């Protein structure tokens, strides 16, 4: 089956498929096979300028379309995605490497988001509140921000795009979107779906190209009033600084160092399953991936043994094969980064139980495969227990008590996701209160967010905003307070109050 029909993707600006003004492009590589899938434009700043003016023009009309009608487009987008789910999933596996089962899950997340945000077209609730004066009416309404810029990473190329673009569009904004250069195919497919669903031209514009050119140019555009970014902490901090200087609203989601707590009364079979799924799924390249396990010393030996046994059973390879459980790392740089943490862990004195190497034999040498890795006797302050590795590497940290586990969980720079395995109801409630992360799971791993809840984290994970759920609307709307005085005379607030 030929899934990709083009040799080179084009930008989508003002409803037209156009070549980048730079004339430059780069290859998109399948991380499972190292084959070139397609070429993607490396656009110039002038392409961003063109996209922004198209968005500005389109937004004025789009904002006047009643929100329930705007939502109709999202319903149609959801239906087309549903119809094309298998094709999108296969393309996603080819460009990103995640196994097909997970790719289907990711596409489903986008479909769910389409229907959920379409529902918001009939809500977009504001508030009415009494006025302090007679014959006066007060309310607050959500107003679109105008043109919004979204910058997305390669690890969830379609789900994260839907978390950001769908709320922006239903709220009456127009979008300029820069997808990750590593994974442009999902962006191309989604733009085509928007086109087919009848989204007016200019409401979504896709500009392919590098972060340093296209991303930076988006920040420079005065008419882009919001930047919503998911990616690395380093890049996110840079974007925040530049947006701060320009008084531009910025929403950041920047990963984690997510921990699972396994108490001495935990159902260990369940804990093993939860750790495997959240640590080695997407080869550990999820911002919510489990990379630390705080295990009670009474069950440490048994957990180590069981995890090693299950890790040995994981099949690693091209995710298009349904029997494969762990796919490749996105690129060589990612692979080398993961490898470097193995030496760091060993030098710091952690004990390597399994994995820890690049897989280079047989079919594995064609792609970027890293063996699922487990360290034990890790100290909470070691670098492997503090820094985001973004690969299939887990550190077991022995603990003596619930309190110690919570303290270690909270002792990192990030605060995205955490989890606890226990049967003790008191500890469950104390954990959901005391774990300093934006997401807490009980008797499940650190992954599995549902689209109608807020997604994001505390501390170095972000800057207080949330993707997904109704909270996403706060990023893409301004609160407007409206006062209607029907007394027929000038009434002065705070002064003419009896
Ligand atoms: P980046 O932060 O570099 O990339 C994320 C997005 O930002 C991409 O679209 C990228 O474009 C863009 N970008 C890069 N530089 C700039 C810039 N100066 N201005 C505006 N946009 C920019 O992440 P990487 O892909 O390099 O991954 C590196 C590490 O980041 C990972 O190993 C992981 O630790 C973390 N990460 C975390 C994610 C999460 O879910 N929180 C997701 C992805 C990465 P382009 O790549 O096309 O140049």
Coordinates of C-alpha atoms and ligand atoms in Angstrom, one line a residue:
X1 CA 0.0 0.0 0.0
X2 CA 1.4 3.4 -0.9
X3 CA 0.5 5.7 1.9
X4 CA 2.4 8.8 0.8
X5 CA 1.7 10.2 -2.6
X6 CA 3.9 13.2 -2.7
X7 CA 7.7 13.4 -3.0
X8 CA 7.7 16.8 -1.3
X9 CA 5.2 18.3 1.1
X10 CA 4.1 21.9 0.7
X11 CA 3.1 24.5 3.1
X12 CA -0.6 25.2 3.6
X13 CA -1.2 29.0 3.5
X14 CA -4.5 30.8 2.9
X15 CA -6.1 27.6 1.8
X16 CA -3.5 26.9 -0.9
X17 CA -0.7 24.3 -1.0
X18 CA 2.5 26.4 -1.7
X19 CA 6.2 25.9 -2.0
X20 CA 8.4 27.5 0.6
X21 CA 9.9 30.8 -0.6
X22 CA 13.4 29.5 0.5
X23 CA 13.2 26.6 -2.0
X24 CA 14.8 24.4 0.6
X25 CA 13.8 21.0 1.9
X26 CA 15.0 18.2 4.0
X27 CA 14.3 14.4 4.2
X28 CA 11.9 12.8 6.6
X29 CA 13.4 9.5 7.8
X30 CA 11.6 6.5 9.1
X31 CA 13.4 5.8 12.4
X32 CA 12.6 2.1 12.2
X33 CA 14.3 1.5 8.8
X34 CA 16.3 4.7 8.0
X35 CA 14.4 5.0 4.7
X36 CA 13.4 8.4 3.4
X37 CA 9.6 8.8 3.5
X38 CA 9.2 12.2 1.9
X39 CA 10.9 15.7 1.8
X40 CA 9.6 18.5 4.0
X41 CA 10.1 22.2 3.3
X42 CA 12.5 24.3 5.3
X43 CA 10.6 27.5 5.1
X44 CA 11.8 31.0 5.5
X45 CA 10.6 33.8 7.8
X46 CA 8.7 35.4 4.8
X47 CA 6.5 32.2 4.7
X48 CA 5.6 32.8 8.3
X49 CA 4.8 36.4 7.5
X50 CA 2.5 35.4 4.6
X51 CA 0.8 32.8 6.9
X52 CA 0.2 35.3 9.6
X53 CA -1.4 37.9 7.3
X54 CA -3.6 35.2 5.8
X55 CA -4.6 34.1 9.4
X56 CA -5.2 37.7 10.4
X57 CA -7.6 38.3 7.5
X58 CA -9.4 35.0 7.9
X59 CA -9.8 35.4 11.7
X60 CA -12.0 38.5 11.4
X61 CA -14.7 36.6 9.5
X62 CA -14.2 33.3 11.4
X63 CA -14.8 35.0 14.8
X64 CA -18.2 36.2 13.5
X65 CA -19.3 32.7 12.6
X66 CA -21.5 31.5 15.5
X67 CA -19.5 29.1 17.7
X68 CA -21.9 26.1 17.2
X69 CA -21.3 26.5 13.4
X70 CA -17.6 26.7 13.9
X71 CA -18.0 23.4 15.9
X72 CA -19.7 21.7 13.0
X73 CA -16.3 21.9 11.1
X74 CA -14.6 20.1 14.0
X75 CA -17.3 17.4 14.0
X76 CA -16.6 16.8 10.3
X77 CA -12.8 16.7 11.1
X78 CA -13.5 14.1 13.7
X79 CA -15.6 12.0 11.3
X80 CA -12.9 12.1 8.6
X81 CA -10.2 11.2 11.1
X82 CA -12.3 8.3 12.2
X83 CA -12.8 7.0 8.7
X84 CA -9.0 7.4 8.0
X85 CA -7.9 6.1 11.4
X86 CA -5.9 3.1 10.1
X87 CA -4.2 5.0 7.4
X88 CA -3.2 7.9 9.7
X89 CA -2.0 5.4 12.3
X90 CA 0.3 3.6 9.8
X91 CA 1.7 6.9 8.6
X92 CA 2.3 7.9 12.3
X93 CA 4.2 4.7 13.0
X94 CA 6.3 5.3 9.9
X95 CA 7.3 8.8 10.7
X96 CA 7.6 8.6 14.5
X97 CA 8.3 4.9 15.1
X98 CA 5.8 4.2 17.9
X99 CA 4.2 0.8 17.6
X100 CA 1.0 0.6 15.6
X101 CA -1.2 -0.1 18.7
X102 CA 0.0 3.1 20.3
X103 CA -0.3 5.0 17.0
X104 CA -4.0 4.0 16.8
X105 CA -4.4 5.2 20.4
X106 CA -2.8 8.6 19.5
X107 CA -5.1 9.1 16.5
X108 CA -8.1 8.1 18.6
X109 CA -7.0 10.8 21.0
X110 CA -7.3 13.3 18.2
X111 CA -10.7 12.0 17.2
X112 CA -11.9 12.3 20.8
X113 CA -10.6 15.8 21.0
X114 CA -12.5 16.8 17.8
X115 CA -15.8 15.7 19.3
X116 CA -15.1 17.1 22.7
X117 CA -14.1 20.5 21.4
X118 CA -17.0 20.5 18.9
X119 CA -19.2 20.2 22.0
X120 CA -17.6 23.4 23.4
X121 CA -19.1 25.2 20.4
X122 CA -22.4 25.0 22.3
X123 CA -20.9 25.8 25.7
X124 CA -17.9 28.3 25.7
X125 CA -19.5 29.3 29.0
X126 CA -18.9 32.7 30.5
X127 CA -20.5 33.9 33.7
X128 CA -23.3 36.3 34.7
X129 CA -23.1 37.9 38.0
X130 CA -25.2 40.6 39.9
X131 CA -24.1 44.2 39.5
X132 CA -23.6 46.3 42.6
X133 CA -25.9 48.9 41.0
X134 CA -29.6 48.9 40.2
X135 CA -30.8 48.3 36.7
X136 CA -27.4 47.1 35.5
X137 CA -26.3 43.7 34.1
X138 CA -22.9 42.2 34.4
X139 CA -21.3 39.3 32.6
X140 CA -18.0 37.9 31.4
X141 CA -17.6 36.3 28.0
X142 CA -14.7 34.4 26.3
X143 CA -13.4 36.4 23.3
X144 CA -10.9 34.9 20.8
X145 CA -7.3 36.1 21.1
X146 CA -6.9 36.6 17.3
X147 CA -4.0 34.8 15.6
X148 CA -2.4 32.0 17.6
X149 CA 0.9 30.3 17.0
X150 CA 1.4 26.6 17.8
X151 CA 4.7 24.8 17.9
X152 CA 4.5 21.0 18.3
X153 CA 7.0 18.2 18.9
X154 CA 7.6 14.9 17.2
X155 CA 6.6 12.6 20.0
X156 CA 2.8 13.0 19.6
X157 CA 2.6 14.7 16.2
X158 CA -1.2 14.5 15.8
X159 CA -2.5 14.3 19.4
X160 CA -0.7 17.4 20.6
X161 CA -1.6 19.3 17.5
X162 CA -5.3 18.6 18.1
X163 CA -5.1 19.6 21.8
X164 CA -3.9 23.0 20.6
X165 CA -5.6 23.7 17.3
X166 CA -9.1 22.4 18.0
X167 CA -9.8 24.7 21.1
X168 CA -8.1 27.6 19.3
X169 CA -10.4 27.1 16.2
X170 CA -13.7 26.5 18.1
X171 CA -13.0 29.7 20.1
X172 CA -12.8 31.8 16.9
X173 CA -9.1 32.1 16.4
X174 CA -7.0 31.5 13.3
X175 CA -3.8 29.4 13.6
X176 CA -0.3 29.4 12.3
X177 CA 1.2 26.0 13.1
X178 CA 4.8 24.9 12.9
X179 CA 5.1 21.1 13.3
X180 CA 8.3 19.3 14.2
X181 CA 10.5 18.8 11.1
X182 CA 11.0 15.2 12.2
X183 CA 7.2 14.4 11.9
X184 CA 5.5 16.6 9.3
X185 CA 3.3 13.9 7.7
X186 CA 0.6 14.0 10.4
X187 CA 0.5 17.8 10.0
X188 CA 0.1 17.5 6.3
X189 CA -2.7 14.9 6.7
X190 CA -4.5 17.0 9.3
X191 CA -4.3 20.1 7.2
X192 CA -5.9 18.1 4.3
X193 CA -8.6 16.9 6.6
X194 CA -9.4 20.5 7.7
X195 CA -9.6 21.5 4.0
X196 CA -12.0 18.7 3.3
X197 CA -14.1 19.4 6.3
X198 CA -14.7 22.9 4.9
X199 CA -12.7 25.1 7.3
X200 CA -12.5 28.5 5.6
X201 CA -9.2 29.4 3.9
X202 CA -6.6 31.0 6.2
X203 CA -8.1 29.7 9.5
X204 CA -5.4 27.1 9.7
X205 CA -2.0 27.7 8.1
X206 CA 0.9 25.1 8.3
X207 CA 4.4 26.3 7.8
X208 CA 7.0 23.6 7.8
X209 CA 10.6 24.3 8.8
X210 CA 13.1 24.5 11.6
X211 CA 12.4 25.9 15.0
X212 CA 15.3 28.3 14.8
X213 CA 13.9 29.9 11.6
X214 CA 10.1 29.3 11.4
X215 CA 9.6 29.1 15.2
X216 CA 11.6 32.2 15.9
X217 CA 9.8 34.1 13.1
X218 CA 6.5 33.2 14.7
X219 CA 7.5 34.8 17.9
X220 CA 8.7 37.9 16.0
X221 CA 5.2 38.3 14.3
X222 CA 3.4 41.0 16.2
X223 CA 0.0 39.7 15.0
X224 CA 0.5 36.3 16.6
X225 CA -0.8 37.0 20.1
X226 CA -0.3 33.6 21.7
X227 CA 2.4 30.9 21.4
X228 CA 1.4 27.4 22.6
X229 CA 4.5 25.2 22.7
X230 CA 5.3 21.6 23.7
X231 CA 8.9 20.4 23.6
X232 CA 12.2 20.7 25.5
X233 CA 12.7 22.7 28.6
X234 CA 15.6 24.6 27.0
X235 CA 13.7 25.7 24.0
X236 CA 10.6 26.5 26.0
X237 CA 12.5 28.8 28.4
X238 CA 14.0 30.6 25.4
X239 CA 10.5 31.1 23.9
X240 CA 9.1 32.3 27.2
X241 CA 11.8 34.9 27.5
X242 CA 11.2 36.3 24.0
X243 CA 7.4 36.2 24.4
X244 CA 7.8 38.0 27.8
X245 CA 9.7 40.8 26.1
X246 CA 6.9 41.2 23.6
X247 CA 4.1 40.8 26.1
X248 CA 2.9 37.8 24.2
X249 CA 0.9 35.2 26.0
X250 CA 2.8 31.9 26.1
X251 CA 1.7 28.4 27.1
X252 CA 4.5 25.8 27.7
X253 CA 4.4 22.1 28.2
X254 CA 8.0 20.8 28.7
X255 CA 8.2 17.2 29.9
X256 CA 8.9 15.5 33.2
X257 CA 10.8 13.1 35.3
X258 CA 7.9 11.0 36.3
X259 CA 7.9 8.7 39.2
X260 CA 5.9 5.6 40.3
X261 CA 5.7 4.7 44.0
X262 CA 5.4 1.0 44.8
X263 CA 4.4 0.4 48.4
X264 CA 4.9 -2.9 50.3
X265 CA 1.2 -3.7 50.0
X266 CA 1.0 -3.1 46.3
X267 CA -0.4 -5.6 43.8
X268 CA 3.0 -6.3 42.3
X269 CA 1.7 -7.9 39.1
X270 CA -0.3 -4.7 38.4
X271 CA 2.7 -2.5 39.3
X272 CA 4.9 -4.4 36.9
X273 CA 2.4 -4.0 34.1
X274 CA 2.0 -0.3 34.9
X275 CA 5.7 0.3 34.9
X276 CA 6.4 -1.6 31.7
X277 CA 3.6 0.3 29.8
X278 CA 4.5 3.7 31.0
X279 CA 8.3 3.4 30.9
X280 CA 8.9 1.5 27.7
X281 CA 5.8 2.5 25.7
X282 CA 6.8 4.9 22.9
X283 CA 10.3 3.8 23.8
X284 CA 10.2 6.1 26.8
X285 CA 9.8 9.2 24.6
X286 CA 6.7 10.5 26.3
X287 CA 6.7 13.6 28.5
X288 CA 4.7 11.5 31.0
X289 CA 7.0 8.4 30.7
X290 CA 7.9 6.7 34.0
X291 CA 11.6 7.0 34.5
X292 CA 11.9 6.6 38.3
X293 CA 10.4 3.9 40.6
X294 CA 10.4 4.6 44.3
X295 CA 10.1 1.0 45.6
X296 CA 9.6 0.0 49.2
X297 CA 12.6 -1.9 50.4
X298 CA 10.4 -4.9 51.5
X299 CA 9.4 -5.6 47.9
X300 CA 12.4 -4.3 46.1
X301 CA 14.0 -7.7 45.3
X302 CA 10.8 -9.1 44.0
X303 CA 10.0 -6.1 41.9
X304 CA 13.5 -6.2 40.4
X305 CA 13.2 -9.8 39.5
X306 CA 9.7 -9.5 38.0
X307 CA 10.6 -6.5 36.0
X308 CA 13.7 -8.1 34.5
X309 CA 11.7 -11.2 33.6
X310 CA 9.1 -9.1 31.7
X311 CA 11.6 -6.8 30.1
X312 CA 13.3 -9.8 28.6
X313 CA 10.0 -10.7 26.8
X314 CA 9.5 -7.3 25.1
X315 CA 9.9 -7.6 21.4
X316 CA 11.7 -4.6 19.8
X317 CA 11.5 -3.6 16.2
X318 CA 9.5 -1.9 13.4
X319 CA 6.2 -0.9 15.0
X320 CA 4.2 -1.7 11.9
X321 CA 4.6 -5.3 12.9
X322 CA 1.7 -6.0 15.3
X323 CA 3.8 -8.3 17.5
X324 CA 6.3 -5.6 18.3
X325 CA 6.0 -3.9 21.7
X326 CA 8.8 -1.3 21.6
X327 CA 9.8 0.8 18.6
X328 CA 12.9 2.9 17.8
X329 CA 14.2 6.1 19.1
X330 CA 13.3 9.1 16.9
X331 CA 16.9 9.8 15.5
X332 CA 20.6 9.2 16.0
X333 CA 21.0 12.2 18.2
X334 CA 18.3 10.9 20.5
X335 CA 19.9 7.4 20.6
X336 CA 23.3 8.9 21.5
X337 CA 21.7 11.0 24.2
X338 CA 20.1 7.9 25.8
X339 CA 23.4 6.0 25.5
X340 CA 25.3 8.8 27.3
X341 CA 23.0 8.5 30.3
X342 CA 24.1 4.8 30.7
X343 CA 27.7 5.8 31.2
X344 CA 26.5 8.6 33.5
X345 CA 24.5 6.2 35.6
X346 CA 27.3 3.7 35.9
X347 CA 29.8 6.3 36.8
X348 CA 27.5 7.6 39.5
X349 CA 27.4 4.1 41.0
X350 CA 24.0 2.9 39.9
X351 CA 23.7 -0.9 39.2
X352 CA 22.7 -1.8 35.7
X353 CA 20.3 -4.8 35.8
X354 CA 19.5 -5.1 32.1
X355 CA 19.7 -3.2 28.8
X356 CA 21.9 -0.2 28.4
X357 CA 23.0 -0.5 24.8
X358 CA 22.2 0.4 21.2
X359 CA 20.9 -2.6 19.4
X360 CA 22.9 -3.1 16.2
X361 CA 22.4 -6.7 15.2
X362 CA 20.2 -8.1 12.4
X363 CA 17.3 -5.9 11.5
X364 CA 18.0 -3.6 14.4
X365 CA 21.0 -2.1 12.7
X366 CA 18.7 -0.5 10.1
X367 CA 17.0 1.6 12.7
X368 CA 17.6 3.5 16.0
X369 CA 16.9 0.8 18.6
X370 CA 17.9 1.0 22.3
X371 CA 17.5 -2.0 24.6
X372 CA 15.0 -1.4 27.4
X373 CA 17.1 -0.5 30.4
X374 CA 16.7 -1.0 34.2
X375 CA 19.0 0.5 36.8
X376 CA 18.7 -0.2 40.5
X377 CA 20.2 1.1 43.8
X378 CA 19.8 4.6 42.3
X379 CA 20.2 7.5 44.7
X380 CA 17.7 10.3 44.3
X381 CA 20.3 12.9 43.5
X382 CA 22.0 11.0 40.7
X383 CA 21.7 12.6 37.3
X384 CA 19.8 9.6 35.9
X385 CA 17.2 10.2 38.7
X386 CA 17.0 14.0 38.0
X387 CA 17.2 14.6 34.3
X388 CA 14.8 13.9 31.5
X389 CA 16.4 11.1 29.4
X390 CA 13.6 10.6 26.9
X391 CA 14.3 6.9 26.3
X392 CA 13.6 3.5 27.7
X393 CA 15.5 3.9 30.9
X394 CA 14.1 3.3 34.4
X395 CA 15.8 3.9 37.8
X396 CA 14.7 1.9 40.8
X397 CA 15.2 4.0 44.0
X398 CA 14.7 2.0 47.2
X399 CA 12.7 3.7 50.0
X400 CA 11.8 2.9 53.6
X401 CA 8.5 4.7 53.9
X402 CA 5.6 6.4 52.1
X403 CA 6.8 9.8 53.3
X404 CA 10.3 9.2 51.9
X405 CA 8.9 8.1 48.5
X406 CA 6.7 11.3 48.2
X407 CA 9.7 13.5 49.2
X408 CA 11.9 11.9 46.5
X409 CA 9.1 12.1 43.9
X410 CA 8.9 15.8 44.5
X411 CA 12.6 16.4 44.6
X412 CA 13.0 17.0 40.8
X413 CA 12.9 20.0 38.6
X414 CA 9.7 18.8 36.8
X415 CA 6.2 18.1 38.0
X416 CA 4.2 16.5 35.3
X417 CA 2.9 13.0 36.3
X418 CA 3.2 10.6 39.2
X419 CA 1.7 7.4 40.4
X420 CA 1.3 5.2 43.4
X421 CA 0.6 1.5 43.7
X422 CA -1.0 0.6 47.1
X423 CA -4.1 -0.9 48.6
X424 CA -4.0 1.6 51.5
X425 CA -6.9 4.1 51.1
X426 CA -5.3 6.6 53.5
X427 CA -2.1 6.6 51.5
X428 CA -4.1 7.0 48.3
X429 CA -5.6 10.2 49.5
X430 CA -2.5 11.5 51.1
X431 CA -0.6 10.8 47.8
X432 CA -3.1 12.6 45.6
X433 CA -2.7 15.6 47.9
X434 CA 1.0 15.5 48.4
X435 CA 2.5 14.5 45.0
X436 CA 3.5 17.8 43.5
X437 CA 2.6 17.0 39.8
X438 CA -0.2 18.2 37.5
X439 CA -1.4 14.6 37.0
X440 CA -1.6 11.8 39.7
X441 CA -2.5 8.2 39.0
X442 CA -3.5 5.6 41.6
X443 CA -2.8 1.9 40.8
X444 CA -1.8 2.8 37.2
X445 CA 1.4 3.9 35.5
X446 CA 2.3 7.6 34.8
X447 CA 0.6 7.7 31.3
X448 CA -3.0 7.5 30.1
X449 CA -4.3 11.1 30.2
X450 CA -7.9 11.5 28.9
X451 CA -8.6 14.5 26.7
X452 CA -11.4 16.1 28.8
X453 CA -9.1 16.6 31.7
X454 CA -6.4 19.3 32.0
X455 CA -3.0 18.2 30.9
X456 CA 0.2 19.9 32.2
X457 CA 2.3 20.1 35.2
X458 CA 3.9 22.1 38.0
X459 CA 7.4 23.6 38.4
X460 CA 9.8 23.1 35.4
X461 CA 7.1 21.3 33.4
X462 CA 5.4 24.4 32.3
X463 CA 4.2 27.9 33.2
X464 CA 0.8 27.3 34.7
X465 CA -1.2 26.8 31.6
X466 CA -2.9 23.5 30.6
X467 CA -3.5 21.7 27.3
X468 CA -6.6 19.6 26.7
X469 CA -9.8 19.8 28.7
X470 CA -11.8 23.0 29.2
X471 CA -8.6 24.6 30.6
X472 CA -7.2 24.7 27.1
X473 CA -9.7 27.4 26.2
X474 CA -8.1 29.7 28.7
X475 CA -5.0 29.7 26.6
X476 CA -6.9 30.7 23.4
X477 CA -9.4 33.2 24.8
X478 CA -9.4 36.5 26.6
X479 CA -11.9 37.1 29.3
X480 CA -14.0 40.1 28.5
X481 CA -16.2 41.8 31.2
X482 CA -19.4 43.4 29.8
X483 CA -21.5 45.8 31.8
X484 CA -24.9 46.8 30.5
X485 CA -26.6 49.7 32.3
X486 CA -30.3 50.0 31.6
X487 CA -31.1 52.6 34.2
X488 CA -31.1 55.5 31.7
X489 CA -28.8 57.5 33.9
X490 CA -25.1 57.6 34.8
X491 CA -24.4 55.3 37.6
X492 CA -20.9 55.3 39.0
X493 CA -19.5 52.0 40.4
X494 CA -18.2 52.2 44.0
X495 CA -19.6 55.8 44.4
X496 CA -23.4 55.6 43.7
X497 CA -23.8 52.5 45.9
X498 CA -26.4 53.0 48.6
Ligands
LIG1 P1 12.6 20.8 20.8 O1 12.2 21.6 22.0 O2 13.9 21.3 20.2 O3 11.5 20.8 19.7 C1 10.1 21.0 19.9 C2 9.5 21.9 18.9 O4 10.0 23.2 19.0 C3 9.8 21.5 17.4 O5 8.8 21.8 16.6 C4 11.0 22.3 17.1 O6 11.3 22.5 15.8 C5 10.7 23.7 17.8 N1 11.8 24.5 18.1 C6 13.1 24.2 18.3 N2 13.8 25.3 18.5 C7 13.0 26.4 18.5 C8 13.1 27.8 18.7 N3 14.3 28.3 18.9 N4 12.0 28.6 18.6 C9 10.8 28.0 18.4 N5 10.6 26.7 18.2 C10 11.7 25.9 18.3 O7 12.8 19.3 21.2 P2 13.6 18.2 20.4 O8 12.8 17.7 19.4 O9 14.9 18.7 20.0 O10 13.8 17.1 21.6 C11 14.8 17.4 22.5 C12 14.4 16.9 23.9 O11 13.2 17.7 24.3 C13 13.9 15.5 24.1 O12 15.0 14.6 24.2 C14 13.1 15.6 25.3 O13 13.9 15.6 26.4 C15 12.4 17.0 25.1 N6 11.0 16.9 24.5 C16 10.0 16.9 25.3 C17 8.7 16.8 24.8 C18 7.5 16.8 25.6 O14 6.6 16.1 25.3 N7 7.5 17.6 26.7 C19 8.5 16.6 23.4 C20 9.7 16.6 22.6 C21 10.9 16.8 23.2 P3 12.2 21.6 14.9 O15 12.5 20.4 15.7 O16 11.4 21.4 13.7 O17 13.4 22.4 14.6

